[in-house]
XYZ file of C-alpha atoms in Angstrom:
671
model
C 194.015 205.491 -141.755
C 195.115 205.690 -138.114
C 192.835 208.128 -136.250
C 194.850 208.035 -133.059
C 197.673 210.150 -131.683
C 199.561 208.920 -128.631
C 196.808 206.372 -128.085
C 193.984 208.936 -127.941
C 191.386 209.503 -130.690
C 191.918 212.679 -132.649
C 189.577 215.522 -131.677
C 187.029 216.009 -134.447
C 186.190 219.442 -135.842
C 182.524 218.349 -135.903
C 180.070 219.218 -133.124
C 178.888 216.179 -131.173
C 175.284 217.462 -131.001
C 173.688 218.167 -134.421
C 171.455 220.837 -132.853
C 174.580 222.946 -132.342
C 174.250 223.988 -136.009
C 170.816 225.546 -135.460
C 172.153 229.064 -134.917
C 169.916 232.060 -134.210
C 171.004 235.226 -136.032
C 168.791 237.899 -134.423
C 166.501 238.419 -131.428
C 163.634 240.804 -130.584
C 165.436 242.277 -127.602
C 164.090 243.014 -124.123
C 160.540 244.204 -123.615
C 159.920 247.761 -122.480
C 161.577 251.151 -122.907
C 164.611 252.791 -121.334
C 163.666 255.469 -118.762
C 165.171 258.343 -120.741
C 164.362 262.031 -120.575
C 165.452 264.929 -122.754
C 167.992 266.351 -120.307
C 169.680 262.977 -119.720
C 169.769 262.190 -123.421
C 171.258 265.588 -124.307
C 173.885 265.850 -121.559
C 174.800 262.407 -120.201
C 178.019 260.753 -121.422
C 177.368 258.205 -124.138
C 178.730 255.530 -121.805
C 176.011 256.214 -119.238
C 173.354 255.915 -121.939
C 174.809 252.771 -123.515
C 175.162 251.277 -120.032
C 171.367 251.294 -119.760
C 171.154 249.311 -123.003
C 173.619 246.795 -121.582
C 171.618 246.553 -118.344
C 168.389 245.867 -120.217
C 170.206 243.390 -122.452
C 171.355 241.431 -119.374
C 167.730 241.162 -118.279
C 167.217 243.942 -115.725
C 163.724 245.432 -115.902
C 164.142 248.680 -117.921
C 161.507 250.377 -115.775
C 163.772 249.888 -112.738
C 166.877 251.470 -114.289
C 168.429 254.870 -113.414
C 168.254 254.114 -109.708
C 171.283 254.231 -107.358
C 173.812 251.577 -108.353
C 176.085 249.692 -105.949
C 179.040 247.555 -106.936
C 179.825 244.268 -105.172
C 183.360 242.967 -105.707
C 184.601 239.655 -104.384
C 187.347 237.074 -104.596
C 184.957 234.250 -105.520
C 186.626 231.185 -106.981
C 185.483 227.855 -108.401
C 182.136 226.880 -109.935
C 179.630 225.729 -107.343
C 176.332 223.998 -108.167
C 173.203 225.308 -106.404
C 173.343 222.373 -103.990
C 176.970 223.157 -103.114
C 178.665 220.360 -105.023
C 181.743 221.399 -107.009
C 181.550 221.687 -110.780
C 185.066 223.164 -110.838
C 187.117 223.571 -107.684
C 188.341 226.891 -106.391
C 191.835 227.460 -105.057
C 190.672 227.237 -101.412
C 187.667 227.114 -99.092
C 188.033 230.821 -98.339
C 186.523 231.901 -101.647
C 184.354 228.860 -102.319
C 181.147 230.164 -100.692
C 181.507 233.953 -100.873
C 179.174 234.008 -103.884
C 176.387 233.261 -101.393
C 177.279 236.440 -99.506
C 177.215 238.378 -102.764
C 173.834 236.936 -103.671
C 172.334 237.779 -100.281
C 173.657 241.338 -100.500
C 172.520 241.769 -104.113
C 169.010 240.600 -103.282
C 168.914 243.088 -100.406
C 170.080 245.942 -102.665
C 167.287 245.082 -105.123
C 164.683 244.841 -102.360
C 165.700 248.329 -101.261
C 165.079 249.763 -104.719
C 168.697 250.015 -105.845
C 170.658 248.227 -108.580
C 173.449 245.776 -107.686
C 176.409 245.115 -109.969
C 179.024 242.420 -109.294
C 182.579 241.627 -110.340
C 185.238 239.133 -109.323
C 189.000 238.996 -108.829
C 189.766 235.572 -107.430
C 192.719 234.874 -105.147
C 195.371 232.167 -104.613
C 195.923 230.040 -101.505
C 199.157 230.429 -99.563
C 198.665 226.972 -98.079
C 198.438 225.440 -101.545
C 201.624 227.175 -102.740
C 203.789 226.463 -99.657
C 207.163 225.183 -100.796
C 206.331 225.659 -104.482
C 207.150 228.228 -107.164
C 203.620 229.585 -106.709
C 204.792 231.278 -103.505
C 206.798 233.718 -105.630
C 203.476 235.243 -106.717
C 201.783 235.320 -103.307
C 202.653 238.735 -101.880
C 202.943 240.436 -105.302
C 199.399 239.223 -106.031
C 198.092 241.538 -103.310
C 199.321 244.630 -105.132
C 198.216 243.357 -108.540
C 194.731 242.451 -107.307
C 194.314 245.816 -105.591
C 195.180 247.519 -108.888
C 192.614 245.443 -110.802
C 189.933 245.972 -108.136
C 190.475 249.729 -108.237
C 190.258 249.658 -112.034
C 186.975 247.741 -111.834
C 185.573 250.313 -109.409
C 186.496 253.188 -111.700
C 185.135 251.263 -114.701
C 181.587 251.532 -113.347
C 181.371 255.338 -113.280
C 177.732 255.319 -112.118
C 178.331 253.384 -108.877
C 177.295 255.129 -105.682
C 179.158 252.833 -103.304
C 181.248 249.674 -103.207
C 180.962 246.478 -101.179
C 184.009 244.217 -100.959
C 183.631 240.528 -100.067
C 186.842 238.636 -99.300
C 188.284 236.145 -96.855
C 191.881 235.086 -97.102
C 195.568 235.925 -96.845
C 196.067 238.083 -99.936
C 192.572 238.585 -101.354
C 191.273 240.312 -98.228
C 194.259 242.690 -97.862
C 193.946 243.471 -101.590
C 190.274 244.275 -101.099
C 191.091 246.510 -98.129
C 193.654 248.385 -100.229
C 191.103 248.861 -102.995
C 188.373 250.103 -100.647
C 190.754 252.330 -98.694
C 191.560 254.205 -101.905
C 187.876 255.123 -102.445
C 188.098 258.271 -100.379
C 185.121 259.922 -102.090
C 182.811 256.880 -102.059
C 181.120 254.944 -99.258
C 182.426 251.388 -98.905
C 181.641 248.382 -96.730
C 183.686 245.213 -96.344
C 182.092 241.805 -95.754
C 184.551 239.217 -94.381
C 184.153 235.701 -95.765
C 184.307 234.072 -92.333
C 185.906 230.846 -91.178
C 185.676 227.131 -91.791
C 184.857 224.750 -88.951
C 187.374 222.473 -87.239
C 186.860 218.720 -87.477
C 185.022 217.088 -84.590
C 187.957 214.694 -84.340
C 191.239 215.477 -86.051
C 193.694 218.301 -86.686
C 193.242 221.910 -87.703
C 194.331 223.253 -91.076
C 197.563 224.594 -89.613
C 198.850 221.430 -87.997
C 197.723 219.325 -90.933
C 200.261 221.081 -93.148
C 203.006 219.202 -91.273
C 201.927 215.625 -92.029
C 204.762 215.305 -94.567
C 207.553 216.211 -92.163
C 206.011 214.229 -89.296
C 205.722 211.176 -91.524
C 209.356 211.638 -92.615
C 210.388 211.452 -88.948
C 208.156 208.469 -88.206
C 205.831 210.411 -85.900
C 202.664 209.406 -87.815
C 201.797 206.566 -90.173
C 200.733 206.820 -93.798
C 197.209 205.756 -92.829
C 196.988 208.430 -90.108
C 198.229 211.111 -92.492
C 195.657 210.154 -95.141
C 192.731 210.184 -92.719
C 193.714 213.331 -90.841
C 194.364 215.215 -94.056
C 190.938 214.365 -95.430
C 189.058 215.750 -92.417
C 190.948 218.929 -91.550
C 188.822 221.378 -93.591
C 185.592 220.283 -91.963
C 183.178 222.637 -93.755
C 183.359 223.807 -97.364
C 183.734 227.565 -96.950
C 185.675 230.139 -94.960
C 189.254 230.829 -93.977
C 191.334 228.431 -91.897
C 190.370 227.747 -88.281
C 193.386 229.486 -86.765
C 194.304 233.143 -86.292
C 196.544 233.272 -89.318
C 196.735 236.042 -91.869
C 193.200 235.439 -93.182
C 191.514 235.580 -89.778
C 193.728 238.430 -88.578
C 192.872 240.445 -91.688
C 189.175 239.983 -90.909
C 189.786 241.168 -87.345
C 191.775 244.194 -88.516
C 189.138 245.118 -91.123
C 186.506 245.212 -88.394
C 188.785 247.158 -86.052
C 189.283 249.740 -88.823
C 185.520 250.268 -88.891
C 185.112 248.944 -92.446
C 182.705 246.120 -91.457
C 179.601 245.738 -89.370
C 180.198 245.163 -85.684
C 180.868 241.462 -84.949
C 181.446 240.587 -88.615
C 184.915 238.979 -88.436
C 185.271 235.191 -88.046
C 181.615 234.240 -88.645
C 181.161 230.558 -89.604
C 180.851 230.381 -93.388
C 177.559 229.210 -94.871
C 175.486 229.614 -91.704
C 172.451 231.925 -91.281
C 174.274 234.460 -89.095
C 176.893 234.771 -91.859
C 174.285 235.467 -94.552
C 172.502 237.923 -92.263
C 175.752 239.920 -92.106
C 175.727 240.322 -95.893
C 172.140 241.575 -95.979
C 172.726 244.094 -93.205
C 175.974 245.207 -94.850
C 173.970 246.114 -97.961
C 171.649 248.180 -95.793
C 174.639 249.889 -94.191
C 176.133 250.849 -97.551
C 172.859 252.372 -98.741
C 172.616 254.386 -95.526
C 176.185 255.627 -95.831
C 175.388 256.830 -99.350
C 172.218 258.552 -98.185
C 174.105 260.223 -95.318
C 176.894 261.427 -97.605
C 179.573 259.538 -95.628
C 182.644 258.237 -97.475
C 185.543 255.925 -96.699
C 187.664 258.948 -95.765
C 185.258 259.651 -92.890
C 185.852 256.158 -91.478
C 189.429 255.282 -92.339
C 191.395 257.795 -90.249
C 194.619 257.896 -88.228
C 192.580 256.983 -85.142
C 191.056 253.996 -86.948
C 194.541 252.731 -87.842
C 195.561 253.143 -84.193
C 192.573 251.060 -83.076
C 193.419 248.355 -85.613
C 196.978 248.100 -84.292
C 195.688 247.865 -80.719
C 193.195 245.116 -81.589
C 195.857 243.246 -83.576
C 198.069 243.189 -80.489
C 195.230 242.106 -78.189
C 194.360 239.194 -80.489
C 197.964 238.083 -81.025
C 197.549 238.481 -84.760
C 199.627 237.431 -87.744
C 202.909 239.254 -88.339
C 201.901 239.583 -91.996
C 199.662 242.480 -90.991
C 202.890 244.429 -90.479
C 202.951 244.385 -94.282
C 199.251 244.869 -94.915
C 198.122 247.521 -92.430
C 200.775 250.071 -93.529
C 199.687 249.386 -97.117
C 196.042 250.068 -96.211
C 197.073 253.315 -94.527
C 199.084 254.308 -97.593
C 196.124 253.591 -99.889
C 193.951 255.805 -97.674
C 196.451 258.653 -97.859
C 197.426 258.264 -94.208
C 200.802 257.979 -92.510
C 202.175 254.444 -92.606
C 202.821 252.876 -89.177
C 206.510 252.363 -88.426
C 208.416 249.748 -86.438
C 208.487 252.237 -83.576
C 204.678 252.537 -83.692
C 204.226 248.762 -83.616
C 206.702 248.445 -80.753
C 204.964 251.141 -78.717
C 201.520 249.603 -79.227
C 202.646 246.080 -78.374
C 204.281 247.270 -75.165
C 201.032 248.935 -74.112
C 198.525 246.265 -75.112
C 198.105 242.882 -73.384
C 197.165 239.803 -75.395
C 193.662 238.768 -74.360
C 192.655 235.999 -76.786
C 193.431 232.293 -76.456
C 193.251 231.084 -80.036
C 195.111 228.803 -82.395
C 198.062 228.831 -82.946
C 199.158 230.917 -79.963
C 197.527 229.047 -77.105
C 197.817 228.255 -74.283
C 194.735 226.109 -75.089
C 194.407 227.233 -78.691
C 190.702 227.594 -79.468
C 189.529 227.608 -83.099
C 188.372 230.914 -84.539
C 184.664 230.004 -84.514
C 184.864 229.925 -80.715
C 186.403 233.393 -80.738
C 183.401 234.551 -82.786
C 180.953 232.976 -80.335
C 182.838 234.438 -77.368
C 182.187 237.887 -78.811
C 184.913 238.423 -81.391
C 186.255 241.903 -82.034
C 183.696 243.919 -80.020
C 184.197 241.722 -76.952
C 187.956 242.294 -77.091
C 187.288 245.991 -77.613
C 185.248 246.148 -74.399
C 188.363 245.192 -72.422
C 190.529 247.572 -74.438
C 188.012 250.367 -73.863
C 188.174 249.791 -70.126
C 191.967 249.983 -70.320
C 191.723 253.341 -72.102
C 193.550 252.046 -75.187
C 190.970 252.774 -77.902
C 189.965 255.988 -79.642
C 186.215 255.803 -79.243
C 185.116 258.779 -81.342
C 185.919 257.106 -84.667
C 182.954 256.329 -86.896
C 182.312 252.947 -88.456
C 180.132 251.792 -91.346
C 177.225 251.855 -88.860
C 177.612 255.673 -89.041
C 177.883 255.698 -85.273
C 180.846 256.377 -82.969
C 182.725 253.282 -81.843
C 182.110 254.043 -78.170
C 178.354 254.085 -78.721
C 178.506 250.796 -80.668
C 180.424 249.087 -77.875
C 177.804 250.163 -75.351
C 175.132 248.672 -77.621
C 177.144 245.457 -77.976
C 177.618 245.130 -74.230
C 173.865 245.011 -73.584
C 172.867 243.204 -76.806
C 170.838 240.012 -77.034
C 173.263 238.860 -79.744
C 176.197 238.928 -77.317
C 174.261 237.112 -74.599
C 172.914 234.354 -76.834
C 176.139 233.583 -78.666
C 178.250 233.424 -75.516
C 175.682 231.097 -73.934
C 175.696 228.960 -77.076
C 179.472 228.518 -76.882
C 179.161 227.035 -73.411
C 176.177 224.861 -74.345
C 177.664 223.556 -77.623
C 181.342 223.109 -76.683
C 181.388 223.353 -72.881
C 183.756 226.334 -73.132
C 183.522 229.400 -70.912
C 183.666 232.419 -73.271
C 185.777 234.236 -70.680
C 188.438 231.554 -71.156
C 188.619 232.407 -74.867
C 188.498 236.198 -74.636
C 189.945 237.066 -71.253
C 189.998 240.032 -68.968
C 193.549 241.402 -68.573
C 194.019 239.916 -65.107
C 192.956 236.431 -66.177
C 195.138 236.675 -69.281
C 198.181 237.455 -67.119
C 197.362 234.561 -64.799
C 197.146 232.207 -67.814
C 200.562 233.353 -69.036
C 199.488 235.331 -72.094
C 202.200 237.811 -73.038
C 202.184 240.696 -75.487
C 202.208 239.689 -79.113
C 205.280 240.687 -81.090
C 208.856 241.808 -80.548
C 211.074 243.601 -83.059
C 214.659 242.431 -82.571
C 217.492 244.486 -84.002
C 221.226 243.793 -83.849
C 224.141 243.476 -86.223
C 222.187 241.010 -88.378
C 219.023 243.161 -88.498
C 219.988 246.831 -88.293
C 216.619 247.906 -89.764
C 214.674 245.472 -87.620
C 212.961 242.108 -87.741
C 209.886 240.561 -86.157
C 209.052 237.546 -84.029
C 205.695 236.546 -82.582
C 207.234 236.346 -79.132
C 203.976 235.410 -77.441
C 204.070 232.088 -79.327
C 207.556 230.954 -78.277
C 207.302 227.691 -76.344
C 207.347 228.691 -72.633
C 209.606 225.732 -71.827
C 212.548 227.352 -73.652
C 212.209 230.685 -71.827
C 214.309 231.509 -68.785
C 212.598 232.293 -65.489
C 212.593 236.007 -66.328
C 210.640 235.436 -69.551
C 213.674 235.868 -71.809
C 214.592 233.547 -74.684
C 218.373 233.248 -74.880
C 220.124 231.140 -77.467
C 223.642 230.891 -78.872
C 224.198 228.373 -81.622
C 225.821 227.568 -84.944
C 224.401 229.069 -88.120
C 223.020 226.573 -90.596
C 222.961 228.629 -93.772
C 220.485 228.023 -96.591
C 219.652 230.042 -99.664
C 216.485 228.156 -100.588
C 213.537 226.907 -98.592
C 213.714 223.566 -100.379
C 217.226 222.939 -99.014
C 216.168 223.976 -95.514
C 213.105 221.727 -95.327
C 215.136 218.786 -96.627
C 217.616 219.312 -93.799
C 214.786 219.538 -91.250
C 213.325 216.296 -92.606
C 216.740 214.637 -92.203
C 217.101 214.071 -95.932
C 220.592 215.594 -96.271
C 224.102 214.585 -95.210
C 224.082 217.303 -92.567
C 220.564 217.435 -91.121
C 219.256 220.033 -88.704
C 219.865 219.129 -85.068
C 218.639 220.534 -81.760
C 220.611 223.674 -80.931
C 221.052 224.806 -84.550
C 220.040 228.243 -85.807
C 218.712 228.131 -89.357
C 219.667 231.218 -91.383
C 217.598 231.385 -94.566
C 218.922 234.277 -96.671
C 218.142 235.851 -100.008
C 214.428 235.072 -99.734
C 213.111 238.610 -99.419
C 211.304 240.490 -102.202
C 214.395 240.755 -104.423
C 215.243 237.086 -104.035
C 211.952 235.291 -104.511
C 209.083 237.694 -103.916
C 209.375 237.360 -100.101
C 208.030 233.841 -99.849
C 206.095 232.595 -96.859
C 208.074 229.873 -95.100
C 205.334 228.152 -93.137
C 206.474 224.641 -93.963
C 209.670 225.404 -92.011
C 208.043 227.037 -88.994
C 205.268 224.455 -88.830
C 207.773 221.613 -88.958
C 209.715 223.123 -86.058
C 206.527 223.540 -84.032
C 205.227 220.020 -84.454
C 208.493 218.037 -84.370
C 209.308 216.935 -80.827
C 212.723 218.615 -80.861
C 211.744 221.608 -82.989
C 211.571 224.052 -80.074
C 215.349 223.631 -79.671
C 215.931 225.159 -83.132
C 215.634 228.841 -84.116
C 215.062 230.371 -87.535
C 216.291 233.741 -88.851
C 215.279 234.885 -92.343
C 214.607 237.843 -94.599
C 211.510 235.999 -95.823
C 208.152 236.160 -94.058
C 206.003 233.689 -92.149
C 202.463 232.418 -92.296
C 200.185 233.953 -89.718
C 199.932 230.533 -88.082
C 203.679 230.369 -87.441
C 204.977 230.073 -83.884
C 208.252 229.510 -82.093
C 211.615 231.293 -82.099
C 211.231 232.214 -85.753
C 212.495 235.669 -86.683
C 211.469 237.045 -90.068
C 211.322 240.254 -92.099
C 215.027 240.775 -91.351
C 216.064 244.091 -92.840
C 217.760 245.000 -94.993
C 217.208 241.801 -96.943
C 220.313 239.924 -97.988
C 220.132 240.856 -101.659
C 219.715 244.545 -100.773
C 223.072 244.478 -98.970
C 221.765 243.381 -95.577
C 224.270 241.756 -93.211
C 222.152 238.588 -93.015
C 223.517 237.877 -96.495
C 227.081 237.752 -95.130
C 226.564 234.938 -92.637
C 228.609 231.771 -93.216
C 227.951 228.166 -92.243
C 229.033 227.548 -88.634
C 229.046 231.217 -87.573
C 228.043 231.680 -83.957
C 224.694 233.478 -83.685
C 223.225 234.935 -80.510
C 219.476 235.516 -80.111
C 217.920 237.342 -77.161
C 214.146 237.943 -77.005
C 212.596 239.471 -73.895
C 208.914 238.469 -74.051
C 208.098 240.778 -71.134
C 209.814 244.014 -72.152
C 209.408 243.174 -75.867
C 213.057 243.810 -76.634
C 215.426 241.639 -78.602
C 218.558 241.267 -80.669
C 220.085 238.917 -83.230
C 223.848 239.155 -83.606
C 226.871 237.473 -85.077
C 229.119 236.830 -82.024
C 231.774 234.450 -83.307
C 233.266 232.282 -86.028
C 236.048 229.713 -86.474
C 236.343 229.166 -82.721
C 236.551 232.887 -81.900
C 233.986 234.610 -79.670
C 233.449 238.364 -79.729
C 230.979 241.108 -78.892
C 228.065 242.182 -81.131
C 230.014 245.371 -81.883
C 232.976 243.348 -83.097
C 230.554 241.131 -85.013
C 229.251 244.179 -86.875
C 232.808 245.006 -87.943
C 233.377 241.421 -89.113
C 230.182 241.529 -91.174
C 231.127 244.873 -92.711
C 234.402 243.394 -93.979
C 232.804 240.340 -95.548
C 231.430 239.991 -99.038
C 227.924 238.580 -99.546
C 227.594 234.830 -99.300
C 228.492 233.559 -102.783
C 225.629 231.054 -102.723
C 223.035 233.812 -102.383
C 221.340 235.056 -105.543
C 217.908 235.908 -106.874
C 216.049 232.743 -107.725
C 216.585 232.103 -111.452
C 212.938 231.041 -111.691
C 211.671 234.372 -110.335
C 208.967 235.580 -112.760
C 209.431 238.939 -114.445
C 206.116 240.038 -112.930
C 207.540 239.469 -109.456
C 210.890 241.062 -110.311
C 209.019 244.205 -111.344
C 206.964 244.164 -108.133
C 210.124 243.715 -106.050
C 211.835 246.675 -107.703
C 208.815 248.969 -107.376
C 208.141 248.158 -103.714
C 211.857 248.477 -102.922
C 211.755 251.999 -104.355
C 208.686 252.726 -102.224
C 210.000 251.886 -98.753
C 210.411 248.115 -98.923
C 208.916 245.591 -96.553
C 208.813 247.898 -93.543
C 206.865 250.351 -95.691
C 204.238 247.734 -96.508
C 205.535 246.645 -99.944
C 203.460 249.399 -101.574
C 203.753 251.349 -104.791
C 204.621 254.945 -103.924
C 204.034 256.369 -107.390
C 205.578 259.779 -106.721
C 208.744 258.199 -105.322
C 208.980 255.713 -108.216
C 208.623 258.516 -110.774
C 211.225 260.587 -108.905
C 213.724 257.721 -108.982
C 213.035 256.940 -112.630
C 213.588 260.577 -113.567
C 216.795 260.737 -111.527
C 217.983 257.576 -113.237
C 217.102 258.929 -116.662
C 219.075 262.111 -115.970
C 222.040 260.129 -114.621
C 222.103 257.961 -117.742
C 221.913 261.031 -119.942
C 224.857 262.631 -118.135
C 226.856 259.418 -118.419
C 226.256 259.283 -122.160
C 227.327 262.933 -122.543
C 230.526 262.500 -120.515
C 233.682 262.360 -122.661
C 235.285 258.951 -122.983
C 238.628 258.164 -121.401
């Protein structure tokens, strides 16, 4: 009898180890007694009582039960042996080592006479899903994970506080949303830190362009293989650039949700573990003081986070995440006008990848002083609200004074110079030095007949060589229209009959939430940055960008094409005009001609109004139902400029209005 199928032996129903059949059917149970009393036994919910049985069953000393309980939630992924070798890989380095932070915090909770609990909601990697169908789940994951995290918090009714441990692009924003909603509990966030750059090689942002650079003959196969192997130089932490992961860490600290100088710590190192232990102490003290998240996460805290974001030159994805955090906290969501006002007031002070001009890795920003060092300059400029409280249970102004004279600040800044030969004041600059080095404010929000609701460009990261003498980027060029990222990257790689050429303006439409879940188009923006002629091409899209994106790349165009936005009416060869003033932070994107005609933006608006949507534009047929549901719910709740949130009251209102409209339609007489 043939025991093979497709060349492989059939899997037996028998156990390979005979001892597997020696099955135990009962056990004596844990030693000791539950610490019960008559009042607790008479009046406590049965769940609280049974929870003690579960705790003893898992091995906790029964004599140490009924003490304050604290919940640690993280995005841990993979299975890591005690020596650090992988048993099963995670999705990315950002969640690979965070279990060590959880362990350090849990041990500290236990040492302090409290009881730690832990749970996990792992997270995907935007780098891993670039250009794949996985990107359709990236932004929706944030909302889904926040829901699950909140459910886990509520599912431990006896918790006295919550610690969140997270690192990367969607897991950390999800954790912030979950913690922000705990208005009646104390919470502390522990950022997962950063990975180290290779001693020789390329950072994790540039390395994502080896495919397109190889396609254009700019690197060899051997160079690509070697560079790609070395780019993630240490096993844990977020990428080495100020992308969405690092910016989210910075914003979390600026909100007051973390210890001072917590963002961007090098993963796996003693100073990183020390942060976890002290964060556990902070959470216990918040509980003892009766302070909750609502005391920390205020309108003034959101203001400070926006100011720090601008000073760092942070990822444009925080325009989605910070309004969502505010919404979860029950606060007013920042608007485009708020972001514009802040960015006009606040100078960029940090020289970090990918913005430049030098482009230091994030670990150097940490050593140069990180968030509190930037805040010292912002304090002196009168831009911060210093009375806000942080998880230290101290006013921000008082904390900054302590930071300024701290041994920690002195030693780490000295270490940066000794280890890397870098002056910390060249990484985090005073405003005057920043101006002299050419650092401009971070983001601009162009409008125009193609973006009547707005759009965003990280104007500080446009190549200076394509700016006019007055600091204005001006471009008029033919529209190269694409309705999928795959088609666009093929044209950039020169793999189509009509490849992208210098002077073109790529218009990628129908890639907002309704089209594909608002995919992140980093493979396009990265290709344009690292190809020699890429700075001569612009990109306009209703999709979003990775936080490491640079160049004349305009995203978040609203309304999105599939919601009736005029970007969805552009045709191949249309003449597009882009103006971005990197000094005044003003800009516009307009249709100004077609078929040899040239006209004003006002006339262009009329032309667009008369057109039908581009027939090639449609929701991606592979869009998962989960993402379609997310897209509909966030669209009902204010859309991308509202943070892609779920506004439950608004959703219920619209559902009820729709139900009534359907009922009236059914009752109307036919004919």
